[in-house]
Coordinates of N, CA and C in Angstrom, one line a residue:
X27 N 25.3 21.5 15.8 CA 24.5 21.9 17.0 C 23.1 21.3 16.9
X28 N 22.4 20.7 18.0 CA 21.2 20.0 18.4 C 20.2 21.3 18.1
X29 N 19.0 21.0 17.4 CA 18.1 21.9 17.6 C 17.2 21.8 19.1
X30 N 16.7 23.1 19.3 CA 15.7 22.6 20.7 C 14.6 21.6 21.0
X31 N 14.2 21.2 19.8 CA 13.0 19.7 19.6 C 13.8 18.6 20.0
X32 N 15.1 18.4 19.3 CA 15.7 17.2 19.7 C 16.6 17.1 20.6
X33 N 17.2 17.9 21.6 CA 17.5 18.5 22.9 C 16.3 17.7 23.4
X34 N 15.1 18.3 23.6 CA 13.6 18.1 24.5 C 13.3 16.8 24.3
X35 N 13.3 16.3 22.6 CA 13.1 14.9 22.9 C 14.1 13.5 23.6
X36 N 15.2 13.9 23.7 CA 16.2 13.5 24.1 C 16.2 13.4 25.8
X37 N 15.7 14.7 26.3 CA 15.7 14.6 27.7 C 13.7 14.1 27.9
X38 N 13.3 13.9 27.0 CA 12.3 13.7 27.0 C 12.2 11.7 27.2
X39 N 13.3 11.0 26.4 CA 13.6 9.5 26.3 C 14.0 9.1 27.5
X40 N 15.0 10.1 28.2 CA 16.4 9.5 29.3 C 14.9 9.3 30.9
X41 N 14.5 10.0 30.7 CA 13.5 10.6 31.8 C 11.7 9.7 31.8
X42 N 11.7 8.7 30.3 CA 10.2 8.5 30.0 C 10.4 6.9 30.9
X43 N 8.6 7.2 31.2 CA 8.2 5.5 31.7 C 7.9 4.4 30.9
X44 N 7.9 3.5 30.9 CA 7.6 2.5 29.6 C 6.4 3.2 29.1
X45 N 5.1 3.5 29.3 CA 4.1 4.1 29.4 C 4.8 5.7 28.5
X46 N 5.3 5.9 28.9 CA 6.0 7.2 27.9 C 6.7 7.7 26.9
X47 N 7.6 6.3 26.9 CA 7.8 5.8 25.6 C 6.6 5.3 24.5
X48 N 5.8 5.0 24.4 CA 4.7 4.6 24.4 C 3.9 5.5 23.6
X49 N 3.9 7.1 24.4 CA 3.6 8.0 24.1 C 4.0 8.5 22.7
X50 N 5.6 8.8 23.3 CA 6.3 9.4 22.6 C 6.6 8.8 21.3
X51 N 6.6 7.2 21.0 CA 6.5 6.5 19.9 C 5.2 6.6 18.8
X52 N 3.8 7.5 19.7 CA 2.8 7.4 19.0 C 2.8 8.9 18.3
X53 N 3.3 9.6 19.0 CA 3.3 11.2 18.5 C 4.2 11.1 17.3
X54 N 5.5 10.3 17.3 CA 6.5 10.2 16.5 C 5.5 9.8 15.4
X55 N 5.0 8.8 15.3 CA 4.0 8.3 14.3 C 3.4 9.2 13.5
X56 N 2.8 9.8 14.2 CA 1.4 11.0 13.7 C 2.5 11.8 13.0
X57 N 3.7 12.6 13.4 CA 4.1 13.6 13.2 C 4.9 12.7 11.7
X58 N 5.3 11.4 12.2 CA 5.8 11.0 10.0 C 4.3 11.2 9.6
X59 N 3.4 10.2 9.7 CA 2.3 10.5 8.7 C 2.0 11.9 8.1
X60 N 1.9 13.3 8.8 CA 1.9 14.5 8.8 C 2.6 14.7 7.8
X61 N 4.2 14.4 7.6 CA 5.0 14.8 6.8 C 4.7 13.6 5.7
X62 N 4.1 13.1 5.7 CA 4.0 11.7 4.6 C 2.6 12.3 3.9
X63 N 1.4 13.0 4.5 CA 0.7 13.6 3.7 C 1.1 14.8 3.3
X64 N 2.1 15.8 3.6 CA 2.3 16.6 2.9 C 3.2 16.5 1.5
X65 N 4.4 15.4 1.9 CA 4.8 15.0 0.5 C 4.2 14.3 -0.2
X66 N 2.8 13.6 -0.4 CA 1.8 13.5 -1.4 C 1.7 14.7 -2.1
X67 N 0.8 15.4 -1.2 CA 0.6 16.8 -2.2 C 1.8 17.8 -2.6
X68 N 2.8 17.2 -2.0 CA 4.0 17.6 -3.1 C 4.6 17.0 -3.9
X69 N 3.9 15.8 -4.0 CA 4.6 14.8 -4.6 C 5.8 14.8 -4.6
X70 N 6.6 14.8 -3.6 CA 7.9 14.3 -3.1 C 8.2 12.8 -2.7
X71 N 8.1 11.7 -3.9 CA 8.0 10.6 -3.5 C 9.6 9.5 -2.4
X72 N 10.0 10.3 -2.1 CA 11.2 10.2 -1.1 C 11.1 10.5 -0.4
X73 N 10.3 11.3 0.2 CA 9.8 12.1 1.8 C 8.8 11.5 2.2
X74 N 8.1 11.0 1.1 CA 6.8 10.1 1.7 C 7.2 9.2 1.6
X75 N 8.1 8.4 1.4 CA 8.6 6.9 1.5 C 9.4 6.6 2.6
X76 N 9.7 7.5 3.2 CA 10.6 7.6 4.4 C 10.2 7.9 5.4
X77 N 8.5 8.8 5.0 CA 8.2 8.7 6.4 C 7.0 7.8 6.7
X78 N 6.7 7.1 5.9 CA 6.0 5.9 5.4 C 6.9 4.7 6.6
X79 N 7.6 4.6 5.4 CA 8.7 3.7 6.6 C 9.2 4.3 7.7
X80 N 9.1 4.4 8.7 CA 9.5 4.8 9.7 C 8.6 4.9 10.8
X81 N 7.0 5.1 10.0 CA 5.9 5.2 10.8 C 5.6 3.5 11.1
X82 N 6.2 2.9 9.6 CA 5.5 1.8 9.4 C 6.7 0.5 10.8
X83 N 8.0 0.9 10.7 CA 9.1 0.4 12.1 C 8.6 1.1 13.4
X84 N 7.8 2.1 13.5 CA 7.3 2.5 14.7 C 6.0 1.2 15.0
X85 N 5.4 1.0 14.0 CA 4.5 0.1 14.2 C 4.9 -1.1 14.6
X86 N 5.6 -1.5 14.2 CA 6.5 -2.9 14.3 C 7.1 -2.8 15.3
X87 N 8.2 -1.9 16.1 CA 8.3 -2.1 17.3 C 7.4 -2.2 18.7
X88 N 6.6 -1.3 18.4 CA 5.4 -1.5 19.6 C 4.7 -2.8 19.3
X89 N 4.6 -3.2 18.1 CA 3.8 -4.6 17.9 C 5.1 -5.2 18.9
X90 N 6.0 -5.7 18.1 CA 7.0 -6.8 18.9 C 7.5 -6.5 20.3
X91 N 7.3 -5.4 21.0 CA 6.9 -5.1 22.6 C 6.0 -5.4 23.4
X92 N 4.6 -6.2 22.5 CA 3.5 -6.4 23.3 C 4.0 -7.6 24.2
X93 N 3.6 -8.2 25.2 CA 3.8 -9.6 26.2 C 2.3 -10.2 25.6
X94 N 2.2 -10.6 24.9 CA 1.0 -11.9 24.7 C 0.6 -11.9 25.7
X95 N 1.3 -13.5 26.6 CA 0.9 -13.8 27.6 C 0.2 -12.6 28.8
X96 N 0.9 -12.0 29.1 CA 0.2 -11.0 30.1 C -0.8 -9.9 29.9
X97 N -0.3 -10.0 28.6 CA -1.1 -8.7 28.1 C -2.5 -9.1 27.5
X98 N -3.1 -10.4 27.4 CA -4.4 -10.9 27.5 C -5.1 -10.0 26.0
X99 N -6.2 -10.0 26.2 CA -6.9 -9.4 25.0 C -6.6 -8.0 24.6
X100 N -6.3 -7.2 25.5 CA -5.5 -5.8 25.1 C -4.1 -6.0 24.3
X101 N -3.6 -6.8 24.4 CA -2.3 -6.8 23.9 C -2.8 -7.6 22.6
X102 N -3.7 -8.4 22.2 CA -4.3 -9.3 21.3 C -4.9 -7.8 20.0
X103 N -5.7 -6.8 21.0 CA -6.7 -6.1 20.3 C -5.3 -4.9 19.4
X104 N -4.5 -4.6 20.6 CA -3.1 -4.0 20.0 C -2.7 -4.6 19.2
X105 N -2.0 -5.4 19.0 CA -1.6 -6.3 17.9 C -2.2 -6.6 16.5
X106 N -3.9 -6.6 16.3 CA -4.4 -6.2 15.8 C -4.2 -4.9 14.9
X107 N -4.7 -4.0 15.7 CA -4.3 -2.6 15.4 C -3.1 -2.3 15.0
X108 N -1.6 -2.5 15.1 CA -0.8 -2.2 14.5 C -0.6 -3.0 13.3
X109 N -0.9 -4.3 13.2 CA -1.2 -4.6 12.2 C -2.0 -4.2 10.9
X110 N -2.9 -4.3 11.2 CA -4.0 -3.2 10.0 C -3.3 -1.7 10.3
X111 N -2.4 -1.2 10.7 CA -1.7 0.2 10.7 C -0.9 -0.3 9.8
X112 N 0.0 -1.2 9.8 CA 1.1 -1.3 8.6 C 0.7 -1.4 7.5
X113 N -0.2 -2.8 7.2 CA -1.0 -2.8 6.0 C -1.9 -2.0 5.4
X114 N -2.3 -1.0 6.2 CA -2.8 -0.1 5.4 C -1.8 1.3 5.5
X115 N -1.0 1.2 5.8 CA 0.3 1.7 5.7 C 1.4 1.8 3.7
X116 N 1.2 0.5 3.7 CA 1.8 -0.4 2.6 C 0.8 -0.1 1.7
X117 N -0.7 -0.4 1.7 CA -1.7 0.1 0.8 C -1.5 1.3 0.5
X118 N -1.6 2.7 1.7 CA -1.0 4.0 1.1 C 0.1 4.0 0.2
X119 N 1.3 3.7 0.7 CA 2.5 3.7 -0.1 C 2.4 3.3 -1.5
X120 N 1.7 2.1 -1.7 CA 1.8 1.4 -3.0 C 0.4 2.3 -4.1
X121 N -0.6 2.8 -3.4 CA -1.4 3.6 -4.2 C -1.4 4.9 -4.3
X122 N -0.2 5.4 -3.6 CA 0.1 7.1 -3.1 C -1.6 7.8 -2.6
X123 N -1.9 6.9 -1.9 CA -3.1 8.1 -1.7 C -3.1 7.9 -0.3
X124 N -4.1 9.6 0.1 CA -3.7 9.7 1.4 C -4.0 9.3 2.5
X125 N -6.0 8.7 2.0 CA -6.4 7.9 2.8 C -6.3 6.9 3.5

């Protein structure tokens, strides 16, 4: 049986605008990191590796979503940004810290 989060996010996907996916890709983010600082300080190095990775393919998909061409310097300054998100992504992971 579905819990009620993943019910909601589910009708939350079928129903989103590009723009809402968007959203919902960044919250997903925040909420691994969340769990990726908590298993630091539990040192659960499998919970933080998983949600490490996962934050780190959330990055990478919205990277490889941008339109270059149309998307002009916002899509340039994005691209950036998720960039230095993974790599310092990968720097957490490889130094366990939570900075």
């Amino acid at each position: 049986m579905k819990d009620a989060q993943t019910i909601y996010r589910e009708a939350a996907l079928r129903g989103a605008t590009p723009v809402g996916l968007v959203v919902l890709l960044y919250e997903q983010a925040v909420q691994d990191l969340q769990r990726a600082l908590a298993a630091i300080g539990q040192n659960n190095i499998q919970q933080r590796t998983r949600e490490i990775n996962h934050a780190i393919a959330i990055l990478g998909q919205l990277n490889g979503t941008l339109d270059m061409e149309k998307g002009g310097q916002v899509a340039r300054n994005l691209r950036y940004v998720y960039e230095r998100g993974k790599n310092s992504l990968l720097v957490a992971q490889a130094q366990v810290s939570p900075e």
